[in-house]
Amino acid sequence: MDKVKISEIENSNEKTLHLDINEYIDELKADVNASLDITPLGEFVSVKGEISGNIKLTCDLCLKEYDYEFDFDIDEMYAKNSVYDEDKQEVEIKDGQFVIDLYGSDEIDIYDLLYQSVILELPNKKVCGINCKEDYFQKDDSFKVPDERMEIFKTIKIEK
Ligand SMILES: [Zn+2]
């Protein structure tokens, strides 16, 4: 289950393709489940659904590997041809809708969609657990401001 042909969906009776996917993404060490509806809409192709699963992440603090679970909705829009092409007539796109160019391709790479979507959902700070976090911040709280030049550090807020 890697690629989906848009023209085949357009020619089908349903005009939309429902996919239930379970895919292991090697590069991410992630086990991904997805339930997607792929619907061609003229110049665009809508991909909506839910992605869940788990991934092995490396803790930023102790560098140990840990399991991280994710579960999120996606609502993506693909443009069959570049939306930046000046010759194309302008099409209104929902506010903040991220449009992925297919550059004339008839295929959507589902594996790549899952890969990119999961990466976007990962936390900026990767922490294996509450205990690891607490140890880290206790150490940090004991930090004393030694002189004026260090005053700036008092104003730094650490995201917990
Ligand atoms: Zn840790």
Short mmCIF file of N, CA and C and ligand atoms in Angstrom, two decimals:
data_model
loop_
_atom_site.label_atom_id
_atom_site.label_comp_id
_atom_site.label_asym_id
_atom_site.label_seq_id
_atom_site.Cartn_x
_atom_site.Cartn_y
_atom_site.Cartn_z
N MET A 1 0.85 -1.21 0.00
CA MET A 1 0.00 0.00 0.00
C MET A 1 0.87 1.25 0.00
N ASP A 2 1.32 1.60 -1.17
CA ASP A 2 2.20 2.76 -1.21
C ASP A 2 1.60 3.93 -1.97
N LYS A 3 1.08 3.63 -3.16
CA LYS A 3 0.60 4.73 -3.99
C LYS A 3 -0.83 4.52 -4.44
N VAL A 4 -1.53 5.65 -4.58
CA VAL A 4 -2.93 5.63 -4.97
C VAL A 4 -3.07 6.42 -6.27
N LYS A 5 -3.75 5.84 -7.24
CA LYS A 5 -3.95 6.53 -8.51
C LYS A 5 -5.22 7.37 -8.46
N ILE A 6 -5.06 8.67 -8.71
CA ILE A 6 -6.20 9.58 -8.61
C ILE A 6 -7.24 9.29 -9.70
N SER A 7 -6.75 9.02 -10.92
CA SER A 7 -7.69 8.79 -12.03
C SER A 7 -8.57 7.56 -11.77
N GLU A 8 -8.01 6.55 -11.09
CA GLU A 8 -8.80 5.36 -10.78
C GLU A 8 -9.94 5.67 -9.81
N ILE A 9 -9.66 6.59 -8.87
CA ILE A 9 -10.72 6.98 -7.92
C ILE A 9 -11.79 7.78 -8.66
N GLU A 10 -11.35 8.68 -9.55
CA GLU A 10 -12.30 9.49 -10.32
C GLU A 10 -13.20 8.62 -11.18
N ASN A 11 -12.64 7.53 -11.68
CA ASN A 11 -13.41 6.64 -12.57
C ASN A 11 -14.23 5.61 -11.81
N SER A 12 -14.06 5.57 -10.51
CA SER A 12 -14.81 4.58 -9.73
C SER A 12 -16.22 5.10 -9.48
N ASN A 13 -17.11 4.20 -9.12
CA ASN A 13 -18.50 4.60 -8.84
C ASN A 13 -18.60 5.46 -7.59
N GLU A 14 -17.79 5.14 -6.61
CA GLU A 14 -17.87 5.83 -5.32
C GLU A 14 -17.30 7.24 -5.39
N LYS A 15 -16.37 7.49 -6.29
CA LYS A 15 -15.67 8.77 -6.44
C LYS A 15 -14.84 9.14 -5.22
N THR A 16 -14.71 8.21 -4.32
CA THR A 16 -13.88 8.43 -3.15
C THR A 16 -13.30 7.08 -2.75
N LEU A 17 -12.11 7.11 -2.19
CA LEU A 17 -11.45 5.86 -1.82
C LEU A 17 -11.22 5.85 -0.31
N HIS A 18 -11.75 4.81 0.32
CA HIS A 18 -11.50 4.67 1.75
C HIS A 18 -10.38 3.66 1.97
N LEU A 19 -9.41 4.07 2.78
CA LEU A 19 -8.29 3.18 3.06
C LEU A 19 -8.14 2.94 4.55
N ASP A 20 -7.99 1.69 4.93
CA ASP A 20 -7.59 1.36 6.30
C ASP A 20 -6.21 0.75 6.20
N ILE A 21 -5.26 1.43 6.81
CA ILE A 21 -3.87 1.06 6.61
C ILE A 21 -3.18 0.73 7.93
N ASN A 22 -2.37 -0.30 7.88
CA ASN A 22 -1.44 -0.53 8.98
C ASN A 22 -0.07 -0.69 8.35
N GLU A 23 0.81 0.24 8.67
CA GLU A 23 2.09 0.29 7.97
C GLU A 23 3.21 0.52 8.98
N TYR A 24 4.28 -0.24 8.84
CA TYR A 24 5.43 0.02 9.69
C TYR A 24 6.41 0.90 8.90
N ILE A 25 6.72 2.05 9.47
CA ILE A 25 7.63 2.96 8.78
C ILE A 25 9.03 2.80 9.37
N ASP A 26 9.87 2.12 8.62
CA ASP A 26 11.22 1.78 9.09
C ASP A 26 12.01 2.99 9.55
N GLU A 27 12.01 4.03 8.70
CA GLU A 27 12.84 5.22 8.96
C GLU A 27 12.48 5.88 10.29
N LEU A 28 11.23 5.71 10.73
CA LEU A 28 10.78 6.36 11.96
C LEU A 28 10.68 5.38 13.12
N LYS A 29 10.85 4.09 12.84
CA LYS A 29 10.56 3.05 13.83
C LYS A 29 9.15 3.27 14.38
N ALA A 30 8.22 3.47 13.46
CA ALA A 30 6.85 3.78 13.86
C ALA A 30 5.88 2.77 13.28
N ASP A 31 4.93 2.36 14.14
CA ASP A 31 3.85 1.50 13.70
C ASP A 31 2.63 2.42 13.53
N VAL A 32 2.15 2.52 12.29
CA VAL A 32 1.15 3.53 11.99
C VAL A 32 -0.15 2.89 11.51
N ASN A 33 -1.25 3.31 12.12
CA ASN A 33 -2.58 2.93 11.65
C ASN A 33 -3.24 4.16 11.08
N ALA A 34 -3.90 4.01 9.94
CA ALA A 34 -4.57 5.17 9.36
C ALA A 34 -5.89 4.75 8.75
N SER A 35 -6.84 5.65 8.88
CA SER A 35 -8.14 5.49 8.24
C SER A 35 -8.34 6.75 7.40
N LEU A 36 -8.29 6.61 6.08
CA LEU A 36 -8.27 7.79 5.21
C LEU A 36 -9.37 7.74 4.16
N ASP A 37 -9.89 8.91 3.84
CA ASP A 37 -10.81 9.06 2.71
C ASP A 37 -10.15 9.97 1.69
N ILE A 38 -9.94 9.46 0.50
CA ILE A 38 -9.29 10.22 -0.56
C ILE A 38 -10.33 10.56 -1.62
N THR A 39 -10.55 11.85 -1.80
CA THR A 39 -11.62 12.30 -2.70
C THR A 39 -11.10 13.33 -3.70
N PRO A 40 -11.04 12.97 -4.98
CA PRO A 40 -10.65 13.95 -5.99
C PRO A 40 -11.74 15.02 -6.16
N LEU A 41 -11.32 16.29 -6.20
CA LEU A 41 -12.26 17.41 -6.34
C LEU A 41 -11.77 18.30 -7.49
N GLY A 42 -11.90 17.84 -8.69
CA GLY A 42 -11.43 18.63 -9.83
C GLY A 42 -9.92 18.78 -9.81
N GLU A 43 -9.46 20.01 -9.63
CA GLU A 43 -8.03 20.28 -9.63
C GLU A 43 -7.35 19.82 -8.34
N PHE A 44 -8.16 19.54 -7.33
CA PHE A 44 -7.61 19.18 -6.03
C PHE A 44 -8.03 17.78 -5.60
N VAL A 45 -7.29 17.28 -4.62
CA VAL A 45 -7.64 15.98 -4.05
C VAL A 45 -7.62 16.14 -2.53
N SER A 46 -8.74 15.83 -1.92
CA SER A 46 -8.85 15.95 -0.47
C SER A 46 -8.48 14.62 0.19
N VAL A 47 -7.66 14.71 1.23
CA VAL A 47 -7.34 13.52 2.02
C VAL A 47 -7.66 13.82 3.48
N LYS A 48 -8.66 13.11 3.99
CA LYS A 48 -9.08 13.33 5.37
C LYS A 48 -9.08 12.02 6.12
N GLY A 49 -8.81 12.12 7.40
CA GLY A 49 -8.88 10.90 8.18
C GLY A 49 -8.16 11.01 9.50
N GLU A 50 -7.84 9.83 10.03
CA GLU A 50 -7.25 9.75 11.35
C GLU A 50 -6.00 8.87 11.27
N ILE A 51 -4.97 9.32 11.97
CA ILE A 51 -3.73 8.54 12.02
C ILE A 51 -3.39 8.30 13.49
N SER A 52 -3.06 7.06 13.81
CA SER A 52 -2.65 6.76 15.19
C SER A 52 -1.55 5.71 15.15
N GLY A 53 -0.93 5.50 16.28
CA GLY A 53 0.11 4.50 16.34
C GLY A 53 1.13 4.82 17.40
N ASN A 54 2.27 4.18 17.30
CA ASN A 54 3.33 4.51 18.24
C ASN A 54 4.68 4.49 17.55
N ILE A 55 5.59 5.22 18.17
CA ILE A 55 6.90 5.44 17.57
C ILE A 55 7.96 5.39 18.66
N LYS A 56 9.16 4.95 18.28
CA LYS A 56 10.28 4.96 19.23
C LYS A 56 10.99 6.31 19.09
N LEU A 57 11.04 7.04 20.20
CA LEU A 57 11.76 8.31 20.21
C LEU A 57 12.94 8.21 21.16
N THR A 58 13.89 9.11 20.98
CA THR A 58 15.03 9.16 21.88
C THR A 58 14.87 10.37 22.79
N CYS A 59 14.94 10.12 24.10
CA CYS A 59 14.75 11.19 25.09
C CYS A 59 15.87 12.23 24.97
N ASP A 60 15.49 13.51 24.92
CA ASP A 60 16.46 14.59 24.82
C ASP A 60 17.34 14.69 26.07
N LEU A 61 16.82 14.21 27.20
CA LEU A 61 17.52 14.41 28.46
C LEU A 61 18.43 13.24 28.83
N CYS A 62 17.88 12.01 28.77
CA CYS A 62 18.68 10.87 29.20
C CYS A 62 19.15 10.01 28.02
N LEU A 63 18.68 10.37 26.81
CA LEU A 63 19.08 9.70 25.56
C LEU A 63 18.61 8.25 25.45
N LYS A 64 17.68 7.87 26.32
CA LYS A 64 17.11 6.52 26.22
C LYS A 64 15.98 6.51 25.20
N GLU A 65 15.76 5.34 24.59
CA GLU A 65 14.65 5.19 23.66
C GLU A 65 13.37 4.95 24.45
N TYR A 66 12.28 5.55 24.01
CA TYR A 66 11.00 5.32 24.69
C TYR A 66 9.87 5.31 23.66
N ASP A 67 8.72 4.75 24.08
CA ASP A 67 7.56 4.68 23.19
C ASP A 67 6.72 5.94 23.31
N TYR A 68 6.33 6.46 22.17
CA TYR A 68 5.46 7.63 22.17
C TYR A 68 4.23 7.29 21.33
N GLU A 69 3.05 7.52 21.90
CA GLU A 69 1.82 7.21 21.17
C GLU A 69 1.25 8.47 20.56
N PHE A 70 0.69 8.34 19.37
CA PHE A 70 0.08 9.49 18.73
C PHE A 70 -1.28 9.11 18.16
N ASP A 71 -2.12 10.10 18.03
CA ASP A 71 -3.48 9.92 17.52
C ASP A 71 -3.96 11.29 17.09
N PHE A 72 -4.09 11.51 15.81
CA PHE A 72 -4.47 12.84 15.33
C PHE A 72 -5.26 12.75 14.02
N ASP A 73 -5.96 13.81 13.73
CA ASP A 73 -6.73 13.89 12.49
C ASP A 73 -5.91 14.60 11.42
N ILE A 74 -6.10 14.20 10.18
CA ILE A 74 -5.47 14.97 9.11
C ILE A 74 -6.55 15.44 8.13
N ASP A 75 -6.27 16.56 7.54
CA ASP A 75 -7.15 17.18 6.56
C ASP A 75 -6.23 17.88 5.57
N GLU A 76 -5.81 17.14 4.56
CA GLU A 76 -4.83 17.66 3.62
C GLU A 76 -5.46 17.88 2.26
N MET A 77 -4.88 18.80 1.52
CA MET A 77 -5.35 19.05 0.16
C MET A 77 -4.15 18.95 -0.78
N TYR A 78 -4.33 18.14 -1.81
CA TYR A 78 -3.30 18.04 -2.85
C TYR A 78 -3.77 18.82 -4.07
N ALA A 79 -2.84 19.47 -4.74
CA ALA A 79 -3.15 20.13 -6.00
C ALA A 79 -2.54 19.29 -7.11
N LYS A 80 -3.36 18.95 -8.10
CA LYS A 80 -2.84 18.10 -9.18
C LYS A 80 -1.70 18.79 -9.91
N ASN A 81 -1.89 20.07 -10.14
CA ASN A 81 -0.84 20.85 -10.78
C ASN A 81 -0.45 21.98 -9.85
N SER A 82 0.72 22.53 -10.05
CA SER A 82 1.22 23.53 -9.13
C SER A 82 0.24 24.68 -8.97
N VAL A 83 -0.08 25.02 -7.72
CA VAL A 83 -0.97 26.15 -7.47
C VAL A 83 -0.24 27.48 -7.69
N TYR A 84 1.06 27.40 -7.88
CA TYR A 84 1.85 28.62 -8.07
C TYR A 84 2.01 28.96 -9.55
N ASP A 85 1.45 28.10 -10.40
CA ASP A 85 1.49 28.34 -11.83
C ASP A 85 0.57 29.52 -12.17
N GLU A 86 1.14 30.57 -12.75
CA GLU A 86 0.37 31.80 -12.99
C GLU A 86 -0.72 31.62 -14.04
N ASP A 87 -0.55 30.67 -14.90
CA ASP A 87 -1.55 30.45 -15.96
C ASP A 87 -2.83 29.79 -15.44
N LYS A 88 -2.71 29.18 -14.28
CA LYS A 88 -3.89 28.51 -13.73
C LYS A 88 -4.83 29.54 -13.10
N GLN A 89 -6.11 29.28 -13.23
CA GLN A 89 -7.04 30.21 -12.58
C GLN A 89 -7.00 29.98 -11.08
N GLU A 90 -7.21 31.08 -10.35
CA GLU A 90 -7.12 30.99 -8.89
C GLU A 90 -8.28 30.19 -8.31
N VAL A 91 -7.94 29.35 -7.40
CA VAL A 91 -8.96 28.55 -6.75
C VAL A 91 -8.93 28.87 -5.26
N GLU A 92 -10.09 29.11 -4.71
CA GLU A 92 -10.13 29.44 -3.30
C GLU A 92 -9.85 28.21 -2.44
N ILE A 93 -8.97 28.40 -1.51
CA ILE A 93 -8.59 27.30 -0.63
C ILE A 93 -8.91 27.73 0.79
N LYS A 94 -9.36 26.80 1.57
CA LYS A 94 -9.68 27.09 2.97
C LYS A 94 -8.52 27.79 3.69
N ASP A 95 -8.86 28.68 4.63
CA ASP A 95 -7.83 29.39 5.40
C ASP A 95 -6.86 28.43 6.04
N GLY A 96 -5.60 28.70 5.82
CA GLY A 96 -4.57 27.91 6.48
C GLY A 96 -4.42 26.51 5.92
N GLN A 97 -5.14 26.22 4.87
CA GLN A 97 -5.04 24.89 4.28
C GLN A 97 -3.69 24.73 3.58
N PHE A 98 -3.01 23.70 3.94
CA PHE A 98 -1.71 23.43 3.37
C PHE A 98 -1.93 22.59 2.12
N VAL A 99 -1.48 23.10 0.99
CA VAL A 99 -1.69 22.39 -0.27
C VAL A 99 -0.39 21.76 -0.73
N ILE A 100 -0.45 20.48 -1.01
CA ILE A 100 0.73 19.75 -1.45
C ILE A 100 0.67 19.59 -2.96
N ASP A 101 1.69 20.06 -3.64
CA ASP A 101 1.73 19.96 -5.09
C ASP A 101 2.04 18.55 -5.56
N LEU A 102 1.29 18.11 -6.54
CA LEU A 102 1.60 16.82 -7.17
C LEU A 102 2.34 17.01 -8.49
N TYR A 103 2.43 18.26 -8.93
CA TYR A 103 3.15 18.58 -10.17
C TYR A 103 2.72 17.69 -11.34
N GLY A 104 1.43 17.54 -11.48
CA GLY A 104 0.92 16.79 -12.64
C GLY A 104 0.89 15.28 -12.47
N SER A 105 1.39 14.80 -11.35
CA SER A 105 1.39 13.35 -11.12
C SER A 105 -0.02 12.85 -10.84
N ASP A 106 -0.31 11.64 -11.24
CA ASP A 106 -1.62 11.04 -11.01
C ASP A 106 -1.63 10.21 -9.73
N GLU A 107 -0.52 10.24 -9.01
CA GLU A 107 -0.41 9.37 -7.85
C GLU A 107 -0.18 10.14 -6.56
N ILE A 108 -0.79 9.63 -5.51
CA ILE A 108 -0.50 10.14 -4.17
C ILE A 108 0.27 9.06 -3.44
N ASP A 109 1.40 9.44 -2.91
CA ASP A 109 2.25 8.51 -2.17
C ASP A 109 1.77 8.46 -0.72
N ILE A 110 1.05 7.38 -0.40
CA ILE A 110 0.45 7.26 0.93
C ILE A 110 1.52 7.07 2.01
N TYR A 111 2.55 6.33 1.65
CA TYR A 111 3.64 6.10 2.60
C TYR A 111 4.28 7.43 3.00
N ASP A 112 4.52 8.27 2.01
CA ASP A 112 5.11 9.59 2.25
C ASP A 112 4.17 10.48 3.06
N LEU A 113 2.88 10.40 2.76
CA LEU A 113 1.89 11.17 3.51
C LEU A 113 1.93 10.79 4.99
N LEU A 114 1.96 9.49 5.26
CA LEU A 114 2.00 9.02 6.65
C LEU A 114 3.29 9.48 7.33
N TYR A 115 4.38 9.32 6.61
CA TYR A 115 5.71 9.70 7.12
C TYR A 115 5.74 11.18 7.52
N GLN A 116 5.32 12.03 6.58
CA GLN A 116 5.36 13.48 6.83
C GLN A 116 4.39 13.87 7.95
N SER A 117 3.20 13.26 7.96
CA SER A 117 2.19 13.62 8.96
C SER A 117 2.65 13.27 10.36
N VAL A 118 3.27 12.09 10.49
CA VAL A 118 3.73 11.66 11.82
C VAL A 118 4.86 12.58 12.30
N ILE A 119 5.78 12.92 11.43
CA ILE A 119 6.89 13.80 11.81
C ILE A 119 6.38 15.14 12.33
N LEU A 120 5.35 15.67 11.67
CA LEU A 120 4.79 16.96 12.08
C LEU A 120 4.14 16.90 13.46
N GLU A 121 3.70 15.72 13.87
CA GLU A 121 3.00 15.58 15.15
C GLU A 121 3.93 15.30 16.32
N LEU A 122 5.19 15.10 16.06
CA LEU A 122 6.10 14.75 17.16
C LEU A 122 6.39 15.97 18.03
N PRO A 123 6.57 15.74 19.33
CA PRO A 123 6.84 16.86 20.23
C PRO A 123 8.20 17.50 19.95
N ASN A 124 8.30 18.81 20.17
CA ASN A 124 9.58 19.49 20.01
C ASN A 124 10.59 19.02 21.03
N LYS A 125 10.11 18.92 22.27
CA LYS A 125 10.97 18.40 23.33
C LYS A 125 10.57 16.96 23.58
N LYS A 126 11.53 16.08 23.41
CA LYS A 126 11.24 14.67 23.61
C LYS A 126 11.75 14.24 24.98
N VAL A 127 10.80 13.92 25.85
CA VAL A 127 11.16 13.53 27.22
C VAL A 127 10.50 12.19 27.52
N CYS A 128 11.30 11.24 28.02
CA CYS A 128 10.83 9.86 28.14
C CYS A 128 9.74 9.69 29.19
N GLY A 129 9.77 10.51 30.24
CA GLY A 129 8.78 10.33 31.28
C GLY A 129 8.85 11.44 32.29
N ILE A 130 7.85 11.50 33.16
CA ILE A 130 7.75 12.59 34.13
C ILE A 130 8.94 12.60 35.08
N ASN A 131 9.47 11.43 35.42
CA ASN A 131 10.59 11.38 36.36
C ASN A 131 11.86 11.97 35.76
N CYS A 132 12.06 11.65 34.50
CA CYS A 132 13.23 12.18 33.82
C CYS A 132 13.15 13.70 33.76
N LYS A 133 11.95 14.19 33.50
CA LYS A 133 11.69 15.62 33.42
C LYS A 133 11.96 16.30 34.76
N GLU A 134 11.43 15.69 35.85
CA GLU A 134 11.56 16.30 37.18
C GLU A 134 13.02 16.40 37.60
N ASP A 135 13.75 15.33 37.38
CA ASP A 135 15.17 15.35 37.73
C ASP A 135 15.86 16.51 37.04
N TYR A 136 15.52 16.68 35.80
CA TYR A 136 16.15 17.72 34.99
C TYR A 136 15.84 19.11 35.53
N PHE A 137 14.56 19.34 35.87
CA PHE A 137 14.18 20.68 36.29
C PHE A 137 14.59 20.98 37.72
N GLN A 138 14.72 19.95 38.55
CA GLN A 138 15.22 20.18 39.90
C GLN A 138 16.65 20.69 39.83
N LYS A 139 17.41 20.08 38.99
CA LYS A 139 18.79 20.51 38.78
C LYS A 139 18.81 21.97 38.32
N ASP A 140 17.90 22.25 37.43
CA ASP A 140 17.84 23.57 36.82
C ASP A 140 17.42 24.65 37.83
N ASP A 141 16.48 24.31 38.73
CA ASP A 141 15.97 25.28 39.70
C ASP A 141 17.05 25.69 40.71
N SER A 142 18.01 24.82 40.94
CA SER A 142 19.05 25.13 41.92
C SER A 142 20.09 26.08 41.35
N PHE A 143 19.92 26.39 40.09
CA PHE A 143 20.85 27.30 39.41
C PHE A 143 20.72 28.70 40.00
N LYS A 144 21.84 29.25 40.51
CA LYS A 144 21.81 30.59 41.12
C LYS A 144 22.37 31.62 40.14
N VAL A 145 21.77 32.81 40.21
CA VAL A 145 22.23 33.87 39.33
C VAL A 145 23.41 34.57 40.00
N PRO A 146 24.60 34.40 39.48
CA PRO A 146 25.78 34.91 40.17
C PRO A 146 26.04 36.41 40.00
N ASP A 147 25.74 36.97 38.88
CA ASP A 147 25.96 38.41 38.74
C ASP A 147 25.03 39.03 37.70
N GLU A 148 25.13 40.30 37.56
CA GLU A 148 24.19 41.04 36.72
C GLU A 148 24.16 40.56 35.27
N ARG A 149 25.31 40.21 34.79
CA ARG A 149 25.36 39.76 33.40
C ARG A 149 24.51 38.51 33.17
N MET A 150 24.27 37.79 34.26
CA MET A 150 23.48 36.56 34.14
C MET A 150 22.00 36.81 34.39
N GLU A 151 21.64 38.08 34.69
CA GLU A 151 20.24 38.39 35.01
C GLU A 151 19.27 37.91 33.94
N ILE A 152 19.72 37.98 32.72
CA ILE A 152 18.86 37.61 31.59
C ILE A 152 18.29 36.20 31.73
N PHE A 153 19.04 35.33 32.36
CA PHE A 153 18.58 33.96 32.49
C PHE A 153 17.36 33.82 33.39
N LYS A 154 17.17 34.83 34.28
CA LYS A 154 15.99 34.80 35.15
C LYS A 154 14.72 34.90 34.33
N THR A 155 14.79 35.55 33.20
CA THR A 155 13.58 35.80 32.43
C THR A 155 13.28 34.66 31.47
N ILE A 156 14.22 33.73 31.36
CA ILE A 156 13.98 32.62 30.43
C ILE A 156 13.00 31.63 31.05
N LYS A 157 11.95 31.39 30.34
CA LYS A 157 10.94 30.43 30.82
C LYS A 157 11.21 29.08 30.14
N ILE A 158 11.21 28.07 30.95
CA ILE A 158 11.43 26.73 30.39
C ILE A 158 10.10 26.03 30.23
N GLU A 159 9.84 25.60 29.04
CA GLU A 159 8.58 24.89 28.75
C GLU A 159 8.56 23.56 29.49
N LYS A 160 7.46 23.35 30.23
CA LYS A 160 7.37 22.07 30.92
C LYS A 160 6.36 21.20 30.21
ZN ZN B 1 14.66 10.51 29.69
#
